[in-house]
Short mmCIF file of C-alpha atoms in Angstrom, two decimals:
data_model
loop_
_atom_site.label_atom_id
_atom_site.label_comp_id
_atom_site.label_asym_id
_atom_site.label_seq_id
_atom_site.Cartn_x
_atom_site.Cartn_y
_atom_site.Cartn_z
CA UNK A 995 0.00 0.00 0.00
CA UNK A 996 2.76 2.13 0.97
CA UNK A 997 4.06 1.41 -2.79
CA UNK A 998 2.31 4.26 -4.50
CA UNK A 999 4.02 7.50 -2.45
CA UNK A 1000 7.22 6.23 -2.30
CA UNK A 1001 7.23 6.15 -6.31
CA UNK A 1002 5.48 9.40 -6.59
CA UNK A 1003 8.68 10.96 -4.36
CA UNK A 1004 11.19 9.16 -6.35
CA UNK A 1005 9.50 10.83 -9.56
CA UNK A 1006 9.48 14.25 -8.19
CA UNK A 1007 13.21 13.48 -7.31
CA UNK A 1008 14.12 12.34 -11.01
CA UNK A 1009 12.27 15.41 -12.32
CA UNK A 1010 14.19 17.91 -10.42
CA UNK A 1011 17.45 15.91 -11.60
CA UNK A 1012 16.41 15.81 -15.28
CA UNK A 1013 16.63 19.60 -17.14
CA UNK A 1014 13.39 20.36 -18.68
CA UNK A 1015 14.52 20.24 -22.61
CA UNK A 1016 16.08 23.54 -23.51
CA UNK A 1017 15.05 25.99 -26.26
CA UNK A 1018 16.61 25.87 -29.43
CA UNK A 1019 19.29 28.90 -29.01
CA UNK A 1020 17.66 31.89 -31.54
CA UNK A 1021 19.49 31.37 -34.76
CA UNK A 1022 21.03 35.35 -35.44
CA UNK A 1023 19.94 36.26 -39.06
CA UNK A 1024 22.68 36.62 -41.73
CA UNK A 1025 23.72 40.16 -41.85
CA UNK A 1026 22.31 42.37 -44.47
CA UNK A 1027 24.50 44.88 -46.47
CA UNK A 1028 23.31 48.06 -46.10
CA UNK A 1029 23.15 50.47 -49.00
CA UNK A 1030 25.30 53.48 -47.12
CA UNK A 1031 24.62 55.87 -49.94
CA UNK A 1032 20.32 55.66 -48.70
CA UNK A 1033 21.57 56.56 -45.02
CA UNK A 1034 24.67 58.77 -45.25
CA UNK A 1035 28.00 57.78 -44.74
CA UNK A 1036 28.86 56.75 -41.11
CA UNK A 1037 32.57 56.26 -40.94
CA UNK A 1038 33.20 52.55 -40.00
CA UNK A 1039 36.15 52.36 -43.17
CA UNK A 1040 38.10 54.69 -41.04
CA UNK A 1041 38.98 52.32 -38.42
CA UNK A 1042 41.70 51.13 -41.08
CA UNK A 1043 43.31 54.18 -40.98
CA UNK A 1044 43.03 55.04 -36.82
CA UNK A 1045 45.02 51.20 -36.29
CA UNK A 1046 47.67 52.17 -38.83
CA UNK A 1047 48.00 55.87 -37.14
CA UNK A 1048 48.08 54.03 -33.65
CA UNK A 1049 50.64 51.22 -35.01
CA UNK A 1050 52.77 54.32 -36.71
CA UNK A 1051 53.68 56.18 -33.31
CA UNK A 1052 54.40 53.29 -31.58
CA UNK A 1053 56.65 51.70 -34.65
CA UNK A 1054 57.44 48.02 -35.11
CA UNK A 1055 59.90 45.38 -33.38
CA UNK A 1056 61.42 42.14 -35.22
CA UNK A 1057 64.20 40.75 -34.05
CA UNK A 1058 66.44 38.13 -36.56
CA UNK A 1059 68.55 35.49 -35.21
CA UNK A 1060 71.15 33.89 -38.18
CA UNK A 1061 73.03 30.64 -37.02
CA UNK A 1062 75.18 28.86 -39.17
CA UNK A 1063 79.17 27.84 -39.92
CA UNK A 1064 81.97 30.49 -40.10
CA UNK A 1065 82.20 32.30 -43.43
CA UNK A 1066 79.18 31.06 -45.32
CA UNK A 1067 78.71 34.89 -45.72
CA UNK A 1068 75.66 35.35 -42.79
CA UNK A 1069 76.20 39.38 -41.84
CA UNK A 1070 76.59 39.56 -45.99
CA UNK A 1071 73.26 38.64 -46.37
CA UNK A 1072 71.87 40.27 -43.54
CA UNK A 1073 72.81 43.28 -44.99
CA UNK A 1074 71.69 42.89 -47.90
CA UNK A 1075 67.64 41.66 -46.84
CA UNK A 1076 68.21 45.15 -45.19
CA UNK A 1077 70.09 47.30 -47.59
CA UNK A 1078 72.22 48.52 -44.81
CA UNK A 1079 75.28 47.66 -42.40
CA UNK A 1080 73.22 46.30 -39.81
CA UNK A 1081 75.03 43.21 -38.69
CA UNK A 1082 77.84 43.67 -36.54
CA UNK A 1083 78.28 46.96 -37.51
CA UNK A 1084 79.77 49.31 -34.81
CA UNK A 1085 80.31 53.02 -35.80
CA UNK A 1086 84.39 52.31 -35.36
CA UNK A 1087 84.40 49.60 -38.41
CA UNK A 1088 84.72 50.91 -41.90
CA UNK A 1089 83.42 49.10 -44.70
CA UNK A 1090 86.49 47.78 -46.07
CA UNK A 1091 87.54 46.45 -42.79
CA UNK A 1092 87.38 42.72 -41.88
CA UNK A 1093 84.64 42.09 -39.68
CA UNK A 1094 85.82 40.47 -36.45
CA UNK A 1095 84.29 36.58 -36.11
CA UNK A 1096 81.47 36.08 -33.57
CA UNK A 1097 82.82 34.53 -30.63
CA UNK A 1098 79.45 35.32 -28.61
CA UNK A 1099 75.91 35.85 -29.08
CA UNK A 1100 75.45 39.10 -29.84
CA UNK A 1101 72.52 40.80 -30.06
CA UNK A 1102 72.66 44.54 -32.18
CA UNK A 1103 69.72 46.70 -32.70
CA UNK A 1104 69.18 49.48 -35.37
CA UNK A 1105 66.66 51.60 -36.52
CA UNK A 1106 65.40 51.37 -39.75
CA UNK A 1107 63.00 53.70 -41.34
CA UNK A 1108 61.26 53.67 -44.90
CA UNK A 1109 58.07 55.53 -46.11
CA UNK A 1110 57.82 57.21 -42.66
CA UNK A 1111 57.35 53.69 -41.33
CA UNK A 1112 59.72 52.98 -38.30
CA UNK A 1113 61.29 49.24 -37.37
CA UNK A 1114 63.72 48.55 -34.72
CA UNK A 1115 65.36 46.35 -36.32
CA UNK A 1116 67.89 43.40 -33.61
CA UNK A 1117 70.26 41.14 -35.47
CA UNK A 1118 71.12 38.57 -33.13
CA UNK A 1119 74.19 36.89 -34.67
CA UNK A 1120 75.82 33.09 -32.91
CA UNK A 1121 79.23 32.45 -32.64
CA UNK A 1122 80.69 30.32 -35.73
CA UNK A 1123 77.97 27.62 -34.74
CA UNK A 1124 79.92 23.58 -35.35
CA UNK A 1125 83.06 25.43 -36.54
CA UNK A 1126 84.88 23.68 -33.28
CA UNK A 1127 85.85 19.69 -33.43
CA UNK A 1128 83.88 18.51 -30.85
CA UNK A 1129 80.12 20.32 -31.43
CA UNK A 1130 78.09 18.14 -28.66
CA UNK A 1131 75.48 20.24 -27.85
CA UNK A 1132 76.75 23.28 -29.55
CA UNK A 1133 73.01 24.07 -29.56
CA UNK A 1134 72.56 24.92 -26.25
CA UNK A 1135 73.74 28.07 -25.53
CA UNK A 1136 71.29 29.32 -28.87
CA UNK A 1137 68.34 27.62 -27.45
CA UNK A 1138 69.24 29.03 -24.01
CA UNK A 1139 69.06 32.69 -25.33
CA UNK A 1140 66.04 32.10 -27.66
CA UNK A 1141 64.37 30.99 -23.61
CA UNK A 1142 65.75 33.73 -21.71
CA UNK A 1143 64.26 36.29 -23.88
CA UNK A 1144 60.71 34.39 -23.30
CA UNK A 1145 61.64 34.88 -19.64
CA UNK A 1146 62.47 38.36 -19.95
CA UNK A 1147 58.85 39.07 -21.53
CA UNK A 1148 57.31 37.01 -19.02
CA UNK A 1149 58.36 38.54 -15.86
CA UNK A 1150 57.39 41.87 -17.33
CA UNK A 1151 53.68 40.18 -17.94
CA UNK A 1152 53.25 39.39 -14.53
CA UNK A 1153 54.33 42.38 -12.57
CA UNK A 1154 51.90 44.31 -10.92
CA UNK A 1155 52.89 47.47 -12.35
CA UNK A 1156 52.98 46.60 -15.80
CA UNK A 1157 54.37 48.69 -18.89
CA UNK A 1158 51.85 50.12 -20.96
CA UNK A 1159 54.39 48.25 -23.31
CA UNK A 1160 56.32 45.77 -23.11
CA UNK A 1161 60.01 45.65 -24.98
CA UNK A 1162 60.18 42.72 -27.55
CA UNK A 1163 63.15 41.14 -27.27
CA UNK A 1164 62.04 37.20 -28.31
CA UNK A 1165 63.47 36.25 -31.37
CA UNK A 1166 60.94 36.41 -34.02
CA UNK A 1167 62.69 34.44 -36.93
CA UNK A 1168 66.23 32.22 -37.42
CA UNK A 1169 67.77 32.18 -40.35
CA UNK A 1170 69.43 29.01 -40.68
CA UNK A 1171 72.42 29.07 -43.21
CA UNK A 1172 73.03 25.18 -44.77
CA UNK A 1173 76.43 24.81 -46.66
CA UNK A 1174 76.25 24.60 -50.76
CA UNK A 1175 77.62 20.90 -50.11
CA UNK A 1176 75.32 19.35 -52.32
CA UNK A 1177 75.20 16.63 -50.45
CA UNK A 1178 73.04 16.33 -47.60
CA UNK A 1179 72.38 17.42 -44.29
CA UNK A 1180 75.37 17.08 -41.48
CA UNK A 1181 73.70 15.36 -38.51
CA UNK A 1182 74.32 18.65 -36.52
CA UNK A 1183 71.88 20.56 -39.03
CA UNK A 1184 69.60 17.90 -38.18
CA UNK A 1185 70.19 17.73 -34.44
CA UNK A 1186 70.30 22.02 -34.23
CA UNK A 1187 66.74 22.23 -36.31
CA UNK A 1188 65.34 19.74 -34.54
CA UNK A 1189 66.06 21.60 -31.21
CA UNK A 1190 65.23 24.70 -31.71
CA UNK A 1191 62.18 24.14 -34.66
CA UNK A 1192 59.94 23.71 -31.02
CA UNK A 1193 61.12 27.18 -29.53
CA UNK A 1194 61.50 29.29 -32.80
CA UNK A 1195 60.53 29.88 -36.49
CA UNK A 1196 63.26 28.29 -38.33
CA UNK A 1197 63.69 29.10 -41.99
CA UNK A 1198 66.68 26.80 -43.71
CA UNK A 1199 68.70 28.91 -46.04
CA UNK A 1200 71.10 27.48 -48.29
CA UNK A 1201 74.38 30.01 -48.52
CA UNK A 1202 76.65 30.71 -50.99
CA UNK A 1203 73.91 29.04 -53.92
CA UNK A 1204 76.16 30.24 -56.64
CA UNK A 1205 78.58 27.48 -55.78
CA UNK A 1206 76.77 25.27 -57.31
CA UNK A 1207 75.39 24.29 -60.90
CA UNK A 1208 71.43 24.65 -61.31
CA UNK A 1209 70.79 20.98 -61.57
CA UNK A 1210 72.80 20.56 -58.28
CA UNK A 1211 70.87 23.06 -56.67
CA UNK A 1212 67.48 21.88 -57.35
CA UNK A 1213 68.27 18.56 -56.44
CA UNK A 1214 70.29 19.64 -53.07
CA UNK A 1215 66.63 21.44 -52.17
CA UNK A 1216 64.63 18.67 -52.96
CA UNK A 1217 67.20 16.26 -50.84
CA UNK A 1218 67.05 18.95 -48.04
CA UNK A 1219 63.08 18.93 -47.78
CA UNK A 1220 63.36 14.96 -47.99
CA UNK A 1221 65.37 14.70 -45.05
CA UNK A 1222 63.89 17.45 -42.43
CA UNK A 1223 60.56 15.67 -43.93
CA UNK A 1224 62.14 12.21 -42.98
CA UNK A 1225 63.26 13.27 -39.78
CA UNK A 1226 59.73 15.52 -38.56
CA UNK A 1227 61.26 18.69 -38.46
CA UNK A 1228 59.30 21.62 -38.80
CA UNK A 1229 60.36 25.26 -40.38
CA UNK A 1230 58.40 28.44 -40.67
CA UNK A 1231 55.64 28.22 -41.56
CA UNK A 1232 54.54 25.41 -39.98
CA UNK A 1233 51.71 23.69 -41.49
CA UNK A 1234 49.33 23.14 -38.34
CA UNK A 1235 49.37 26.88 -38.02
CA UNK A 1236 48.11 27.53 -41.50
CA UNK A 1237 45.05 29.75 -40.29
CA UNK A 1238 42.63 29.38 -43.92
CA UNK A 1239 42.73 27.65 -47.00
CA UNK A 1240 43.99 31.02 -48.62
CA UNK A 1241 47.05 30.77 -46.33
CA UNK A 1242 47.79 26.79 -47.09
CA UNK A 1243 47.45 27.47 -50.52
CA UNK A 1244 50.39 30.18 -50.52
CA UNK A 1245 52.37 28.37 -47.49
CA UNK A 1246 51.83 24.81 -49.15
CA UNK A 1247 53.66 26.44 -52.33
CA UNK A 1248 56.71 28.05 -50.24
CA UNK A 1249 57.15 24.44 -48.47
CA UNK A 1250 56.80 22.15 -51.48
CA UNK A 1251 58.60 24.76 -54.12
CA UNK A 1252 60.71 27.62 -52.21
CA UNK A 1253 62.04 26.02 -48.88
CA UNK A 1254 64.67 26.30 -48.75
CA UNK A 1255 65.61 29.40 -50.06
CA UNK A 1256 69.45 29.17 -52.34
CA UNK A 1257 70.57 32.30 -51.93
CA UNK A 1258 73.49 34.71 -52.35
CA UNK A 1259 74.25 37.63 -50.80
CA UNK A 1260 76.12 40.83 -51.48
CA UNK A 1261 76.74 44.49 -50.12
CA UNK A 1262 78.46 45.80 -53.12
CA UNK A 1263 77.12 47.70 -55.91
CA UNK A 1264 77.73 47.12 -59.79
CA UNK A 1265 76.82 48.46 -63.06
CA UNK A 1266 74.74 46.39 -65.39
CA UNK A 1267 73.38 47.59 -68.26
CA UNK A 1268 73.62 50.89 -66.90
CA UNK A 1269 71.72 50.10 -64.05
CA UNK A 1270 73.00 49.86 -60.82
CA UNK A 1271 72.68 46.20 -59.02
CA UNK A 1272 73.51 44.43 -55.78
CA UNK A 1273 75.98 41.65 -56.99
CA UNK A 1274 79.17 39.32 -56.73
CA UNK A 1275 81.52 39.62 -59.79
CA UNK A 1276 82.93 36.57 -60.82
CA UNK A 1277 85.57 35.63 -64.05
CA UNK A 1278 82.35 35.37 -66.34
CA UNK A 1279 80.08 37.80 -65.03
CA UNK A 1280 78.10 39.10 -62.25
CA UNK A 1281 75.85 37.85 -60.42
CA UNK A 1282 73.30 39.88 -59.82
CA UNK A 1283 71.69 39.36 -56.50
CA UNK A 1284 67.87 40.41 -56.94
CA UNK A 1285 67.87 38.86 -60.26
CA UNK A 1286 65.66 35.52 -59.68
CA UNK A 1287 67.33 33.92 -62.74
CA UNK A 1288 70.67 34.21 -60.73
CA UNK A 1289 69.29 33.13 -57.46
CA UNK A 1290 66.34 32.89 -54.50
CA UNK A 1291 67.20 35.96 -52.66
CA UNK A 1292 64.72 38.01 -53.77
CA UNK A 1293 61.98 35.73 -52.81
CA UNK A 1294 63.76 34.86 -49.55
CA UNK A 1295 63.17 39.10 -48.90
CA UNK A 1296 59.70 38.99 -50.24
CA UNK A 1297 58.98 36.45 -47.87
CA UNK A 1298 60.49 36.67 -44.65
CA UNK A 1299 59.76 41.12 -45.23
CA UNK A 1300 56.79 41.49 -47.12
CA UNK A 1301 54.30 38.98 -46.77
CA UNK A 1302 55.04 37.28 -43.63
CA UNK A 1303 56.65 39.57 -40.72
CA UNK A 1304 54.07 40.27 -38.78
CA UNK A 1305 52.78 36.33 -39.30
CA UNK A 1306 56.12 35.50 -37.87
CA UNK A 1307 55.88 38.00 -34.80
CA UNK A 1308 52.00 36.39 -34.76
CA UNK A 1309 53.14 32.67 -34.59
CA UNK A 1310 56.10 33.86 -32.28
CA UNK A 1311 54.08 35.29 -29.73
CA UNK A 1312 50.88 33.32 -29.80
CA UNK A 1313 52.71 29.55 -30.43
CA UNK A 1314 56.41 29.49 -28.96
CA UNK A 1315 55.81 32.13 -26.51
CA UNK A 1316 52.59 30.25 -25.02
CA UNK A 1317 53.94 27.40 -24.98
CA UNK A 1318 56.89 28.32 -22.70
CA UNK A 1319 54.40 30.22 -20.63
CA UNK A 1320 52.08 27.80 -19.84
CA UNK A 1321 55.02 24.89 -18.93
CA UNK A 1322 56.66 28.54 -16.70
CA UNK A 1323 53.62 28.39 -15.08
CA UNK A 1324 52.86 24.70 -14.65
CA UNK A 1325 56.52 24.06 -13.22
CA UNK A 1326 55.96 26.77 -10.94
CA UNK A 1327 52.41 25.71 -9.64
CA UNK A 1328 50.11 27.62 -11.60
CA UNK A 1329 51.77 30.54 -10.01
CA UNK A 1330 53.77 33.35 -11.78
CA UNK A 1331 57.11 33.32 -11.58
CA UNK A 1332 58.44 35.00 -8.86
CA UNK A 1333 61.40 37.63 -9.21
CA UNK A 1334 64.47 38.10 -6.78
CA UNK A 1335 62.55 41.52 -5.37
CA UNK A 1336 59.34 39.54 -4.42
CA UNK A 1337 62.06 36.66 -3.04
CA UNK A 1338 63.43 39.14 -0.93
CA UNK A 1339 60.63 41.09 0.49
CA UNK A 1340 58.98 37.43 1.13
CA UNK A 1341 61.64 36.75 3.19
CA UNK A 1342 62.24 40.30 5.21
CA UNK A 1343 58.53 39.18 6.48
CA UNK A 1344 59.39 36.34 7.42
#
């Protein structure tokens, strides 16, 4: 008899557990385009133009890190993406004047105006990188700069008193200079890319490309992208960040057909048909180094300048810095990282 209530309560109990069915969320109609010319004209295409006045004052930061084997002619082409002395360029040195070899990471800034656009411009340049006998781990001191700088940022991020901005000193792009062997990769290309391709945007650059014959060259690239293929290393830009199909399109085309870039580089001026060109003069001629019939630097320019900067600043900041954020963070217990001035005062309460 007592059957009946004891049901009803376990009903009421399953009702309040189960949700009544929800609505159907209100599908937002497709946006109409509105004929501005029957209501005036409001102003919204300015916005453009207030971002790039904004961007303007404040100017632009990229930062360039080039890492390869003594003489294979890195500051050269430096210079030349940049049409000025910028790599290890102190006031003292004249042109003429041998430039003295790296022995430490150095980092040199410039800036670099054109069109009344402003770029502070760092060329971080590494000691001859495998030039010694023993190269075990040659890597590490790179891949401990390329982290310190992700430090540096990140203790400015978490301060209480933050700057309204922040100085960018992570290294946005690393040129990585291969030598015209025509051969293949030396397991310490291999080893170094496969390293660093985790903490920075690595774009393989093979030096000195007028070394070798065209056929050589095209099948040195092709044995080049066989073997970081082969052995999973990933270069700028990386195909899981490809953001639309627009942008795999154009990045599928610089992996399968550019990448990576044989180039040649040169500071010094020559006439050609009276015209004057970048170029290297040789017994039979000179090559002219913007001419894409002579070689890849003008597309290696194009690319790493003009169409993808501020991607690689993008994939900089919102891929490698993130990801040594978040493990900062994790190691440290969720918590931010504390500096030697918070140590300290921590203590004095103590």
């Amino acid at each position: 008899p007592h059957a009946g209530p004891v049901e009803t309560k376990n009903e009421a109990a399953m009702s309040e557990l189960v949700p009544e069915p929800r609505q159907k969320p209100v599908v937002p109609m497709k946006p109409t385009g509105i004929n501005a010319s029957l209501l005036g004209y409001i102003g919204i295409d300015t916005i453009i133009e207030q971002m790039r006045k904004k961007t303007m004052k404040t100017g632009f930061d990229f930062n360039i890190m080039v890492v390869g084997q003594s003489g294979l002619g890195k500051s050269t082409l430096v210079n030349t993406l940049f049409k000025s002395q910028v790599s290890r360029k102190s006031s003292g040195w004249n042109r003429e004047e041998k430039i003295p070899k790296t022995v430490e990471i150095k980092a040199i800034g410039h800036v670099i105006e054109e069109g009344g656009v402003k770029m502070k411009l760092t060329v971080i340049d590494t000691p001859g990188f495998g030039d010694q006998i023993n190269n075990e781990n040659c890597w590490e001191p790179i891949e401990k700069y390329i982290n310190e700088q992700y430090e540096k940022f990140l203790k400015e991020e978490v301060n209480i008193a933050r700057k309204k901005r922040i100085p960018d000193t992570r290294v946005h792009c690393c040129l990585y200079f291969i030598s015209p062997t025509g051969h293949s990769l030396r397991p310490l290309d291999l080893e170094f890319m496969k390293h660093l391709s985790k903490v920075v945007n690595i774009i393989p650059v093979i030096a000195k490309a007028d070394t070798m014959t065209l056929e050589e060259k095209t099948e040195f690239k092709q044995r080049v992208r066989k073997e970081l293929e082969v052995n999973g290393i990933e270069f700028y830009p990386q195909k899981e960040f490809d953001e639309d199909l627009e942008d795999k399109t154009e990045n599928d085309k610089i992996r399968q057909e550019s990448m990576p870039f044989a180039v040649v580089g040169s500071d010094k001026e020559y006439q050609v048909n009276g015209k004057r060109v970048l170029g290297r003069k040789t017994p039979w001629g000179i090559i002219e180094v913007e001419n894409l019939n002579h070689c890849e630097f003008a597309l290696l320019r194009d690319f790493v300048i003009r169409t993808h900067l501020q991607d690689l600043k993008e994939v900089t900041h919102n891929i490698h810095y993130e990801t040594y954020r978040a493990k900062r963070l994790n190691d440290n217990g969720g918590l931010p990282p504390m500096t030697v001035e918070t140590e300290e005062n921590h203590e004095s309460n103590l």
